[in-house]
Amino acid sequence: MENIIQKLKEEKIKRIVIKVGSSVLTNRTSIAKERMLNLVSLIAKVSKKYEVVLVSSGAVAAGYTALKLDRAKQISRKVLASAGQPILMSSYKNKFDIFGINTAQILLTEDDFDSRKHTLIFRQIIDTSIANGMLPIVNENDISTTPDQLFGDNDQLSAHVAHYVDADLLVIMSDINGYYDANPNDNPDAKIRSEVNFITEEELGAQQTPNDAFATGGIVTKLKAADYIMKQGRKMFLCSGFDLETATKYLMDGEQISGTLFRYKKK
Ligand code: GLU
């Protein structure tokens, strides 16, 4: 019964934002082609069912495959992003071409979310791309932003995108495959919490601990994204970007076999 109710709820979903992290898309020396192809093939299937917007990290990491600059330095990071963004997009294009899907690159900054005019423009660009059968691929505009205009991590960027394009669901596919009840790195018994309805200030204030040198986020930025999403009355699903079984089951069959679903519920 619970399953049927869940499925009926899922049917109301129309638009989904999928966010993928740098560690899923790149290895140290190259784009992780097979992982990217698996992801692209899943998105091709999902976009037959729902409207999809992809938020993709990986520009800086892709840039680093071409030239080894110090990503800790602001200007070097921008150079890596400017070298890497076209590498990332052409890699996506090759793969989406297989499925006959055209892609549109949309680079945003924090400013795009705080003025009605800018927000309306990017919403219209995304709506029009989708209406014309294109897949919008969003990343932060790492190249032209000043530090105070920078989101800094695509988890929170994707949560804002999901809200402003009126998506019903944000799916974060990451090297973190769920929100655990204890730190899984030093607790072998830690278990994934299947559903979370509330996030405390303490959880939000914890230190950022990304697993990967190119990833900005870690679990804290995912919790911040989830907190924002729940406050907007939307849902977020956090699952693995390496093994796509959980994401596929959830997106295609409305069945949750692992991962964490964040949705607000009154206590
Ligand atoms: N915008 C950055 C990039 O594409 C990634 C930010 C993040 O790691 O979330 O490299």
mmCIF file of C-alpha atoms and ligand atoms in Angstrom:
data_model
loop_
_atom_site.group_PDB
_atom_site.id
_atom_site.type_symbol
_atom_site.label_atom_id
_atom_site.label_comp_id
_atom_site.label_asym_id
_atom_site.label_seq_id
_atom_site.Cartn_x
_atom_site.Cartn_y
_atom_site.Cartn_z
ATOM 1 C CA MET A 1 0.000 0.000 0.000
ATOM 2 C CA GLU A 2 2.765 2.399 1.046
ATOM 3 C CA ASN A 3 4.425 1.706 -2.304
ATOM 4 C CA ILE A 4 1.303 2.508 -4.303
ATOM 5 C CA ILE A 5 0.815 5.751 -2.402
ATOM 6 C CA GLN A 6 4.454 6.621 -3.024
ATOM 7 C CA LYS A 7 4.053 5.921 -6.744
ATOM 8 C CA LEU A 8 0.912 8.034 -6.996
ATOM 9 C CA LYS A 9 2.767 10.903 -5.387
ATOM 10 C CA GLU A 10 5.618 10.475 -7.812
ATOM 11 C CA GLU A 11 3.245 10.732 -10.733
ATOM 12 C CA LYS A 12 2.655 14.349 -9.864
ATOM 13 C CA ILE A 13 6.295 15.060 -10.589
ATOM 14 C CA LYS A 14 6.766 16.961 -13.789
ATOM 15 C CA ARG A 15 10.146 18.614 -13.660
ATOM 16 C CA ILE A 16 13.371 17.298 -12.107
ATOM 17 C CA VAL A 17 16.766 18.895 -11.523
ATOM 18 C CA ILE A 18 19.622 16.376 -11.479
ATOM 19 C CA LYS A 19 22.953 17.489 -10.010
ATOM 20 C CA VAL A 20 26.163 15.561 -10.570
ATOM 21 C CA GLY A 21 29.438 16.174 -8.759
ATOM 22 C CA SER A 22 33.003 16.523 -10.067
ATOM 23 C CA SER A 23 34.207 13.257 -8.542
ATOM 24 C CA VAL A 24 31.603 11.294 -10.519
ATOM 25 C CA LEU A 25 32.535 12.909 -13.819
ATOM 26 C CA THR A 26 36.305 13.004 -13.722
ATOM 27 C CA ASN A 27 39.320 10.957 -12.741
ATOM 28 C CA ARG A 28 42.623 12.613 -11.945
ATOM 29 C CA THR A 29 43.786 12.569 -15.543
ATOM 30 C CA SER A 30 40.651 12.501 -17.680
ATOM 31 C CA ILE A 31 36.881 12.680 -17.950
ATOM 32 C CA ALA A 32 35.382 9.473 -16.478
ATOM 33 C CA LYS A 33 33.866 8.538 -19.847
ATOM 34 C CA GLU A 34 32.083 5.371 -18.829
ATOM 35 C CA ARG A 35 30.476 6.929 -15.748
ATOM 36 C CA MET A 36 29.428 9.930 -17.814
ATOM 37 C CA LEU A 37 27.931 7.695 -20.486
ATOM 38 C CA ASN A 38 25.941 5.743 -17.884
ATOM 39 C CA LEU A 39 24.657 8.991 -16.471
ATOM 40 C CA VAL A 40 23.774 10.372 -19.899
ATOM 41 C CA SER A 41 21.950 7.174 -20.772
ATOM 42 C CA LEU A 42 19.914 7.411 -17.539
ATOM 43 C CA ILE A 43 19.086 11.076 -18.200
ATOM 44 C CA ALA A 44 17.982 10.158 -21.741
ATOM 45 C CA LYS A 45 15.512 7.660 -20.246
ATOM 46 C CA VAL A 46 14.338 9.992 -17.489
ATOM 47 C CA SER A 47 13.751 12.844 -19.915
ATOM 48 C CA LYS A 48 11.173 10.743 -21.751
ATOM 49 C CA LYS A 49 9.169 10.747 -18.520
ATOM 50 C CA TYR A 50 9.925 14.134 -16.988
ATOM 51 C CA GLU A 51 11.351 17.523 -17.901
ATOM 52 C CA VAL A 52 14.998 17.449 -16.841
ATOM 53 C CA VAL A 53 17.553 20.126 -16.030
ATOM 54 C CA LEU A 54 21.100 18.925 -15.406
ATOM 55 C CA VAL A 55 23.370 20.827 -13.025
ATOM 56 C CA SER A 56 26.892 19.621 -13.651
ATOM 57 C CA SER A 57 30.094 20.343 -11.788
ATOM 58 C CA GLY A 58 33.418 19.276 -13.181
ATOM 59 C CA ALA A 59 34.723 22.314 -15.072
ATOM 60 C CA VAL A 60 37.692 22.871 -12.777
ATOM 61 C CA ALA A 61 38.430 19.137 -12.590
ATOM 62 C CA ALA A 62 38.165 18.783 -16.394
ATOM 63 C CA GLY A 63 40.496 21.783 -16.800
ATOM 64 C CA TYR A 64 43.009 20.070 -14.563
ATOM 65 C CA THR A 65 43.100 17.093 -16.940
ATOM 66 C CA ALA A 66 44.458 19.512 -19.574
ATOM 67 C CA LEU A 67 46.742 21.714 -17.505
ATOM 68 C CA LYS A 68 48.074 21.340 -13.992
ATOM 69 C CA LEU A 69 47.527 24.715 -12.366
ATOM 70 C CA ASP A 70 47.089 25.228 -8.633
ATOM 71 C CA ARG A 71 43.325 25.142 -8.112
ATOM 72 C CA ALA A 72 43.691 26.747 -4.671
ATOM 73 C CA LYS A 73 44.656 30.055 -6.341
ATOM 74 C CA GLN A 74 41.666 32.087 -7.454
ATOM 75 C CA ILE A 75 42.924 33.049 -10.917
ATOM 76 C CA SER A 76 44.345 29.595 -11.640
ATOM 77 C CA ARG A 77 40.973 28.097 -10.665
ATOM 78 C CA LYS A 78 39.254 30.423 -13.137
ATOM 79 C CA VAL A 79 41.716 29.447 -15.856
ATOM 80 C CA LEU A 80 41.057 25.770 -15.073
ATOM 81 C CA ALA A 81 37.299 26.404 -15.230
ATOM 82 C CA SER A 82 37.612 28.254 -18.550
ATOM 83 C CA ALA A 83 39.724 25.447 -20.008
ATOM 84 C CA GLY A 84 37.525 22.776 -18.496
ATOM 85 C CA GLN A 85 33.988 23.997 -19.231
ATOM 86 C CA PRO A 86 34.304 23.369 -23.017
ATOM 87 C CA ILE A 87 35.975 19.991 -22.363
ATOM 88 C CA LEU A 88 33.061 19.070 -20.122
ATOM 89 C CA MET A 89 30.417 20.272 -22.559
ATOM 90 C CA SER A 90 31.946 18.608 -25.599
ATOM 91 C CA SER A 91 32.168 15.376 -23.664
ATOM 92 C CA TYR A 92 28.484 15.677 -22.778
ATOM 93 C CA LYS A 93 27.612 16.585 -26.360
ATOM 94 C CA ASN A 94 29.321 13.471 -27.788
ATOM 95 C CA LYS A 95 27.302 11.310 -25.463
ATOM 96 C CA PHE A 96 23.925 13.053 -25.683
ATOM 97 C CA ASP A 97 24.293 12.955 -29.500
ATOM 98 C CA ILE A 98 24.022 9.152 -29.273
ATOM 99 C CA PHE A 99 20.511 9.627 -27.867
ATOM 100 C CA GLY A 100 19.582 12.477 -30.208
ATOM 101 C CA ILE A 101 19.435 15.032 -27.383
ATOM 102 C CA ASN A 102 20.680 18.578 -27.935
ATOM 103 C CA THR A 103 22.257 20.344 -24.990
ATOM 104 C CA ALA A 104 22.242 24.010 -23.931
ATOM 105 C CA GLN A 105 24.969 25.426 -21.686
ATOM 106 C CA ILE A 106 23.717 27.814 -18.988
ATOM 107 C CA LEU A 107 26.244 29.434 -16.662
ATOM 108 C CA LEU A 108 24.800 31.209 -13.626
ATOM 109 C CA THR A 109 26.018 33.295 -10.710
ATOM 110 C CA GLU A 110 24.454 34.090 -7.366
ATOM 111 C CA ASP A 111 23.275 37.400 -8.832
ATOM 112 C CA ASP A 112 20.995 35.539 -11.211
ATOM 113 C CA PHE A 113 18.877 34.548 -8.234
ATOM 114 C CA ASP A 114 18.466 37.866 -6.493
ATOM 115 C CA SER A 115 17.001 40.085 -9.108
ATOM 116 C CA ARG A 116 13.574 39.424 -10.530
ATOM 117 C CA LYS A 117 14.727 40.442 -13.989
ATOM 118 C CA HIS A 118 17.731 38.089 -14.065
ATOM 119 C CA THR A 119 15.838 35.234 -12.470
ATOM 120 C CA LEU A 120 13.020 35.568 -14.981
ATOM 121 C CA ILE A 121 15.484 35.564 -17.881
ATOM 122 C CA PHE A 122 17.210 32.356 -16.831
ATOM 123 C CA ARG A 123 13.878 30.718 -16.053
ATOM 124 C CA GLN A 124 12.685 31.625 -19.553
ATOM 125 C CA ILE A 125 15.891 30.307 -21.113
ATOM 126 C CA ILE A 126 15.460 27.005 -19.301
ATOM 127 C CA ASP A 127 11.732 26.769 -20.125
ATOM 128 C CA THR A 128 12.367 27.560 -23.789
ATOM 129 C CA SER A 129 15.266 25.092 -24.056
ATOM 130 C CA ILE A 130 13.085 22.340 -22.600
ATOM 131 C CA ALA A 131 10.107 23.288 -24.766
ATOM 132 C CA ASN A 132 12.386 22.853 -27.787
ATOM 133 C CA GLY A 133 13.568 19.422 -26.710
ATOM 134 C CA MET A 134 16.972 20.559 -25.445
ATOM 135 C CA LEU A 135 18.610 19.541 -22.211
ATOM 136 C CA PRO A 136 19.786 22.572 -20.202
ATOM 137 C CA ILE A 137 23.147 21.905 -18.532
ATOM 138 C CA VAL A 138 23.820 24.409 -15.773
ATOM 139 C CA ASN A 139 27.052 25.192 -13.958
ATOM 140 C CA GLU A 140 28.179 28.091 -11.861
ATOM 141 C CA ASN A 141 29.909 30.736 -13.944
ATOM 142 C CA ASP A 142 33.238 30.217 -12.197
ATOM 143 C CA ILE A 143 34.989 32.328 -14.798
ATOM 144 C CA SER A 144 33.461 35.767 -14.470
ATOM 145 C CA THR A 145 32.221 35.793 -10.884
ATOM 146 C CA THR A 146 33.866 37.793 -8.118
ATOM 147 C CA PRO A 147 34.235 36.012 -4.743
ATOM 148 C CA ASP A 148 31.133 37.732 -3.342
ATOM 149 C CA GLN A 149 29.013 36.597 -6.317
ATOM 150 C CA LEU A 150 30.066 32.995 -6.012
ATOM 151 C CA PHE A 151 27.862 30.198 -4.695
ATOM 152 C CA GLY A 152 31.036 28.162 -4.444
ATOM 153 C CA ASP A 153 29.314 24.817 -4.563
ATOM 154 C CA ASN A 154 26.854 23.347 -6.986
ATOM 155 C CA ASP A 155 24.779 21.634 -4.289
ATOM 156 C CA GLN A 156 23.322 24.937 -3.179
ATOM 157 C CA LEU A 157 23.282 26.276 -6.734
ATOM 158 C CA SER A 158 21.218 23.262 -7.832
ATOM 159 C CA ALA A 159 18.776 23.781 -4.944
ATOM 160 C CA HIS A 160 18.234 27.382 -6.063
ATOM 161 C CA VAL A 161 17.859 26.303 -9.683
ATOM 162 C CA ALA A 162 15.300 23.665 -8.617
ATOM 163 C CA HIS A 163 13.271 26.266 -6.749
ATOM 164 C CA TYR A 164 13.355 28.965 -9.390
ATOM 165 C CA VAL A 165 12.539 26.677 -12.313
ATOM 166 C CA ASP A 166 9.737 25.190 -10.207
ATOM 167 C CA ALA A 167 11.084 21.633 -10.152
ATOM 168 C CA ASP A 168 9.270 19.126 -7.969
ATOM 169 C CA LEU A 169 12.386 17.164 -7.172
ATOM 170 C CA LEU A 170 16.148 17.708 -6.916
ATOM 171 C CA VAL A 171 18.308 14.593 -7.263
ATOM 172 C CA ILE A 172 21.925 14.913 -6.133
ATOM 173 C CA MET A 173 24.151 12.149 -7.502
ATOM 174 C CA SER A 174 27.389 12.161 -5.621
ATOM 175 C CA ASP A 175 30.321 10.266 -4.163
ATOM 176 C CA ILE A 176 28.217 10.424 -0.987
ATOM 177 C CA ASN A 177 25.434 7.879 -1.435
ATOM 178 C CA GLY A 178 23.136 9.067 1.340
ATOM 179 C CA TYR A 179 22.934 10.799 4.697
ATOM 180 C CA TYR A 180 24.235 8.410 7.366
ATOM 181 C CA ASP A 181 23.190 8.225 11.010
ATOM 182 C CA ALA A 182 26.905 8.383 11.964
ATOM 183 C CA ASN A 183 30.103 9.273 10.102
ATOM 184 C CA PRO A 184 30.606 6.256 7.790
ATOM 185 C CA ASN A 185 34.355 6.939 7.539
ATOM 186 C CA ASP A 186 34.961 6.021 11.165
ATOM 187 C CA ASN A 187 31.861 4.018 11.992
ATOM 188 C CA PRO A 188 31.415 0.712 10.134
ATOM 189 C CA ASP A 189 27.871 0.315 11.520
ATOM 190 C CA ALA A 190 26.696 3.649 10.131
ATOM 191 C CA LYS A 191 23.466 3.329 8.166
ATOM 192 C CA ILE A 192 21.877 5.488 5.501
ATOM 193 C CA ARG A 193 18.805 7.352 6.765
ATOM 194 C CA SER A 194 16.138 6.638 4.177
ATOM 195 C CA GLU A 195 14.084 9.734 4.946
ATOM 196 C CA VAL A 196 14.891 13.033 6.630
ATOM 197 C CA ASN A 197 12.220 15.609 7.446
ATOM 198 C CA PHE A 198 14.171 18.187 9.387
ATOM 199 C CA ILE A 199 17.776 19.390 9.605
ATOM 200 C CA THR A 200 19.117 21.043 12.753
ATOM 201 C CA GLU A 201 21.259 24.190 12.970
ATOM 202 C CA GLU A 202 24.045 22.054 14.374
ATOM 203 C CA GLU A 203 24.016 19.745 11.349
ATOM 204 C CA LEU A 204 24.084 22.776 9.056
ATOM 205 C CA GLY A 205 26.975 24.372 10.935
ATOM 206 C CA ALA A 206 29.330 21.388 10.746
ATOM 207 C CA GLN A 207 32.644 21.698 8.925
ATOM 208 C CA GLN A 208 32.717 20.971 5.189
ATOM 209 C CA THR A 209 34.434 17.657 4.452
ATOM 210 C CA PRO A 210 34.542 16.891 0.724
ATOM 211 C CA ASN A 211 35.783 13.379 -0.135
ATOM 212 C CA ASP A 212 37.414 14.481 -3.341
ATOM 213 C CA ALA A 213 40.058 17.151 -3.870
ATOM 214 C CA PHE A 214 37.974 18.809 -6.623
ATOM 215 C CA ALA A 215 34.640 18.593 -4.862
ATOM 216 C CA THR A 216 33.682 21.705 -2.954
ATOM 217 C CA GLY A 217 30.838 20.307 -0.933
ATOM 218 C CA GLY A 218 30.850 17.202 1.210
ATOM 219 C CA ILE A 219 27.743 16.324 3.198
ATOM 220 C CA VAL A 220 27.261 19.791 4.737
ATOM 221 C CA THR A 221 26.546 21.584 1.465
ATOM 222 C CA LYS A 222 24.109 18.763 0.606
ATOM 223 C CA LEU A 223 22.323 19.324 3.915
ATOM 224 C CA LYS A 224 22.206 23.067 3.224
ATOM 225 C CA ALA A 225 20.732 22.332 -0.204
ATOM 226 C CA ALA A 226 18.202 19.939 1.367
ATOM 227 C CA ASP A 227 17.270 22.462 4.045
ATOM 228 C CA TYR A 228 16.619 25.132 1.409
ATOM 229 C CA ILE A 229 14.624 22.718 -0.750
ATOM 230 C CA MET A 230 12.458 21.514 2.144
ATOM 231 C CA LYS A 231 11.750 25.113 3.195
ATOM 232 C CA GLN A 232 10.435 25.716 -0.328
ATOM 233 C CA GLY A 233 8.105 22.726 0.018
ATOM 234 C CA ARG A 234 10.090 20.645 -2.470
ATOM 235 C CA LYS A 235 11.900 17.318 -2.238
ATOM 236 C CA MET A 236 15.517 16.251 -2.599
ATOM 237 C CA PHE A 237 16.927 12.776 -3.134
ATOM 238 C CA LEU A 238 20.603 12.101 -2.383
ATOM 239 C CA CYS A 239 22.131 8.967 -3.908
ATOM 240 C CA SER A 240 25.239 7.515 -5.498
ATOM 241 C CA GLY A 241 26.497 8.837 -8.823
ATOM 242 C CA PHE A 242 28.831 5.856 -9.191
ATOM 243 C CA ASP A 243 26.359 3.010 -8.975
ATOM 244 C CA LEU A 244 23.217 4.278 -10.694
ATOM 245 C CA GLU A 245 20.882 1.487 -9.595
ATOM 246 C CA THR A 246 19.326 3.515 -6.765
ATOM 247 C CA ALA A 247 18.861 6.583 -8.965
ATOM 248 C CA THR A 248 17.418 4.497 -11.802
ATOM 249 C CA LYS A 249 14.910 2.680 -9.567
ATOM 250 C CA TYR A 250 13.847 5.905 -7.913
ATOM 251 C CA LEU A 251 13.495 7.929 -11.076
ATOM 252 C CA MET A 252 12.042 5.268 -13.352
ATOM 253 C CA ASP A 253 9.908 3.176 -10.953
ATOM 254 C CA GLY A 254 9.345 5.548 -8.013
ATOM 255 C CA GLU A 255 10.935 2.945 -5.742
ATOM 256 C CA GLN A 256 13.522 3.808 -3.104
ATOM 257 C CA ILE A 257 16.036 1.003 -2.552
ATOM 258 C CA SER A 258 18.740 3.167 -0.960
ATOM 259 C CA GLY A 259 19.752 6.846 -0.720
ATOM 260 C CA THR A 260 18.112 9.548 1.398
ATOM 261 C CA LEU A 261 14.879 11.341 0.618
ATOM 262 C CA PHE A 262 14.603 14.790 2.182
ATOM 263 C CA ARG A 263 11.084 16.135 2.482
ATOM 264 C CA TYR A 264 9.502 18.380 5.028
ATOM 265 C CA LYS A 265 6.838 16.898 7.272
ATOM 266 C CA LYS A 266 5.046 18.606 10.116
ATOM 267 C CA LYS A 267 5.955 16.970 13.431
HETATM 268 N N1 GLU B 1 31.520 24.948 -10.513
HETATM 269 C C1 GLU B 1 32.583 24.060 -10.140
HETATM 270 C C2 GLU B 1 33.085 23.272 -11.342
HETATM 271 O O1 GLU B 1 32.376 23.074 -12.278
HETATM 272 C C3 GLU B 1 32.172 23.040 -9.116
HETATM 273 C C4 GLU B 1 31.612 23.508 -7.840
HETATM 274 C C5 GLU B 1 31.325 22.311 -6.926
HETATM 275 O O2 GLU B 1 32.224 21.482 -6.717
HETATM 276 O O3 GLU B 1 30.211 22.140 -6.470
HETATM 277 O O4 GLU B 1 34.183 22.814 -11.343
#
